Tab-separated table of C-alpha atoms in Angstrom:
chain	number	residue	atom	x	y	z
A	1	MET	CA	44.485	-53.989	-35.673
A	2	LYS	CA	44.429	-52.327	-39.207
A	3	SER	CA	41.121	-53.228	-40.315
A	4	GLN	CA	39.079	-51.895	-37.622
A	5	GLN	CA	38.810	-48.326	-36.407
A	6	LEU	CA	37.148	-47.608	-32.773
A	7	LEU	CA	35.451	-43.864	-32.120
A	8	ALA	CA	36.519	-43.256	-28.751
A	9	LEU	CA	33.595	-40.166	-29.037
A	10	SER	CA	30.884	-40.452	-31.161
A	11	LYS	CA	30.510	-36.542	-30.841
A	12	ALA	CA	34.001	-35.724	-30.741
A	13	GLN	CA	35.384	-31.819	-31.549
A	14	ASP	CA	31.219	-31.148	-31.051
A	15	THR	CA	30.779	-31.317	-34.119
A	16	ILE	CA	27.292	-32.802	-34.429
A	17	GLY	CA	25.533	-29.992	-32.462
A	18	GLY	CA	24.815	-28.947	-28.823
A	19	ASN	CA	26.578	-29.721	-25.633
A	20	SER	CA	26.254	-33.070	-25.032
A	21	ASN	CA	28.509	-35.701	-24.254
A	22	SER	CA	28.909	-39.139	-24.829
A	23	ASP	CA	30.580	-42.166	-23.611
A	24	VAL	CA	30.273	-44.520	-26.119
A	25	ILE	CA	33.094	-46.362	-28.257
A	26	ASP	CA	31.846	-47.588	-31.690
A	27	LYS	CA	33.662	-49.858	-33.736
A	28	PHE	CA	33.653	-50.336	-37.517
A	29	ALA	CA	35.691	-52.135	-40.391
A	30	PHE	CA	37.619	-50.506	-42.839
A	31	ALA	CA	37.349	-53.646	-45.102
A	32	THR	CA	33.732	-53.322	-45.959
A	33	ASP	CA	31.214	-50.892	-45.480
A	34	GLY	CA	28.936	-50.977	-43.042
A	35	ASN	CA	27.208	-49.504	-39.586
A	36	ALA	CA	29.243	-49.023	-36.618
A	37	THR	CA	28.217	-50.961	-33.170
A	38	ASP	CA	28.465	-50.107	-29.669
A	39	VAL	CA	31.457	-51.529	-28.077
A	40	GLY	CA	31.857	-50.119	-25.047
A	41	ASP	CA	31.655	-47.059	-22.861
A	42	MET	CA	34.566	-44.352	-21.799
A	43	THR	CA	35.146	-43.930	-18.319
A	44	GLU	CA	32.988	-40.538	-18.668
A	45	GLY	CA	31.005	-38.886	-20.872
A	46	ARG	CA	32.810	-35.913	-22.873
A	47	THR	CA	33.023	-33.895	-25.818
A	48	GLY	CA	36.252	-32.209	-27.321
A	49	ALA	CA	38.751	-35.099	-26.654
A	50	ALA	CA	41.998	-36.003	-28.812
A	51	ALA	CA	42.252	-39.523	-30.330
A	52	SER	CA	45.606	-41.471	-30.947
A	53	ALA	CA	46.467	-45.384	-31.472
A	54	SER	CA	48.980	-47.897	-31.032
A	55	THR	CA	48.642	-51.318	-33.034
A	56	THR	CA	46.647	-52.547	-30.062
A	57	HIS	CA	44.497	-49.595	-28.645
A	58	GLY	CA	42.898	-46.824	-28.999
A	59	TYR	CA	43.450	-43.423	-26.582
A	60	ALA	CA	41.088	-40.482	-25.942
A	61	SER	CA	42.637	-37.718	-24.126
A	62	CYS	CA	41.475	-34.584	-22.457
A	63	GLY	CA	37.862	-33.622	-23.556
A	64	ASP	CA	34.842	-31.495	-21.717
A	65	ASN	CA	32.153	-32.752	-19.768
A	66	TYR	CA	29.263	-30.119	-19.679
A	67	PRO	CA	27.272	-31.462	-16.083
A	68	GLY	CA	24.278	-29.276	-16.217
A	69	GLY	CA	25.584	-26.953	-18.758
A	70	GLY	CA	28.521	-25.952	-17.328
A	71	ALA	CA	31.933	-26.743	-19.216
A	72	ARG	CA	34.506	-28.710	-16.779
A	73	ALA	CA	37.533	-29.663	-18.908
A	74	ARG	CA	39.472	-32.929	-18.357
A	75	ASN	CA	42.950	-33.953	-18.234
A	76	VAL	CA	42.492	-37.458	-18.240
A	77	ILE	CA	43.814	-40.535	-20.955
A	78	ASP	CA	41.502	-43.557	-21.942
A	79	LYS	CA	42.418	-46.429	-23.042
A	80	PHE	CA	40.540	-49.398	-24.892
A	81	ALA	CA	41.600	-52.216	-26.854
A	82	PHE	CA	41.219	-52.843	-30.756
A	83	ALA	CA	41.287	-56.908	-30.266
A	84	SER	CA	38.042	-57.058	-27.614
A	85	ASP	CA	35.268	-54.957	-26.581
A	86	GLY	CA	35.086	-53.790	-23.646
A	87	ASN	CA	35.010	-50.682	-21.679
A	88	ALA	CA	37.947	-47.652	-21.406
A	89	THR	CA	40.316	-47.532	-18.263
A	90	ASP	CA	41.992	-44.359	-17.162
A	91	VAL	CA	45.504	-44.926	-17.736
A	92	GLY	CA	47.153	-41.621	-16.652
A	93	ASP	CA	46.908	-37.748	-16.906
A	94	LEU	CA	47.936	-34.552	-19.171
A	95	THR	CA	49.826	-32.056	-17.639
A	96	ALA	CA	46.952	-29.862	-17.548
A	97	ILE	CA	42.790	-29.786	-17.917
A	98	LYS	CA	42.097	-28.901	-20.982
A	99	HIS	CA	39.864	-29.615	-24.195
A	100	THR	CA	38.937	-29.332	-28.132
A	101	THR	CA	43.162	-30.383	-28.182
A	102	THR	CA	44.388	-32.677	-31.071
A	103	GLY	CA	45.652	-35.872	-31.046
A	104	GLN	CA	48.375	-37.794	-32.960
A	105	SER	CA	50.533	-41.216	-32.540
A	106	GLY	CA	53.966	-41.750	-33.864
A	107	GLY	CA	57.557	-43.383	-32.827
A	108	GLY	CA	55.755	-45.183	-30.031
A	109	ASN	CA	53.483	-42.543	-28.214
A	110	GLY	CA	50.662	-40.642	-28.061
A	111	TYR	CA	50.949	-36.694	-28.766
A	112	VAL	CA	47.960	-34.278	-27.719
A	113	TRP	CA	48.745	-30.606	-28.239
A	114	GLY	CA	46.784	-27.195	-28.268
A	115	GLY	CA	43.518	-27.258	-26.739
A	116	TRP	CA	41.821	-24.374	-24.865
A	117	GLY	CA	42.006	-24.362	-21.274
A	118	PRO	CA	41.665	-21.029	-21.220
A	119	PRO	CA	43.315	-19.549	-22.793
A	120	TYR	CA	44.511	-21.172	-26.197
A	121	LEU	CA	47.175	-23.509	-25.436
A	122	ASN	CA	50.653	-24.053	-27.210
A	123	VAL	CA	51.743	-27.085	-25.064
A	124	ILE	CA	52.658	-30.468	-27.084
A	125	GLU	CA	52.524	-33.496	-24.500
A	126	LYS	CA	53.615	-37.019	-25.336
A	127	PHE	CA	52.610	-40.248	-23.448
A	128	PRO	CA	54.157	-43.549	-23.884
A	129	PHE	CA	51.895	-46.679	-25.482
A	130	SER	CA	54.377	-49.517	-24.142
A	131	THR	CA	53.122	-48.494	-20.457
A	132	ASP	CA	50.629	-46.667	-18.572
A	133	ALA	CA	51.678	-43.472	-18.061
A	134	ASN	CA	50.928	-39.704	-17.440
A	135	GLY	CA	51.745	-37.367	-20.501
A	136	THR	CA	54.838	-34.944	-20.536
A	137	ASP	CA	55.291	-31.690	-21.812
A	138	VAL	CA	57.887	-32.209	-24.726
A	139	GLY	CA	57.836	-29.139	-26.727
A	140	ASP	CA	55.598	-25.720	-27.760
A	141	LEU	CA	53.987	-24.873	-30.603
A	142	THR	CA	54.522	-21.457	-32.486
A	143	GLN	CA	51.090	-20.071	-31.105
A	144	GLY	CA	48.258	-21.491	-28.969
A	145	ARG	CA	45.529	-23.433	-31.123
A	146	ARG	CA	42.162	-25.815	-30.460
A	147	GLU	CA	40.262	-27.630	-32.774
A	148	ALA	CA	43.064	-28.539	-35.521
A	149	ALA	CA	43.438	-31.471	-37.780
A	150	GLY	CA	46.584	-33.622	-37.231
A	151	GLN	CA	48.068	-36.053	-38.949
A	152	SER	CA	50.658	-38.895	-38.480
A	153	SER	CA	53.394	-40.246	-40.772
A	154	GLU	CA	55.072	-43.687	-40.080
């Protein structure tokens, strides 16, 4: 569904300030200007997650949960539908816990790369959109990176 965008986390990449977590899934239309609406919740509140999308679902991977101010990185892959409002479900795990990763989509797969473990990570992982599954390590970046911007082309 190209007419709508779902934001998995209203506080992605910790750019709004502070170390609060959000589990909100917001929806807004591409076709018209207007405010977002809260349509569901992620499996848990977190920040610094990677986003990717198929034509039917959005995905948020990894991230950091700050319970009581202490950082706890995640390896979860959350999935939520574009066609209906509702909560996300945990559909798989990446190979390691990490946060401030970058997400992209291509070739029927979601990709998550880089991030912080610690240390800075250089791993490229992919997971299929066609079935709920864990991520697999498919390569390495030339150096470890985090909080990067990702673009996709198809």
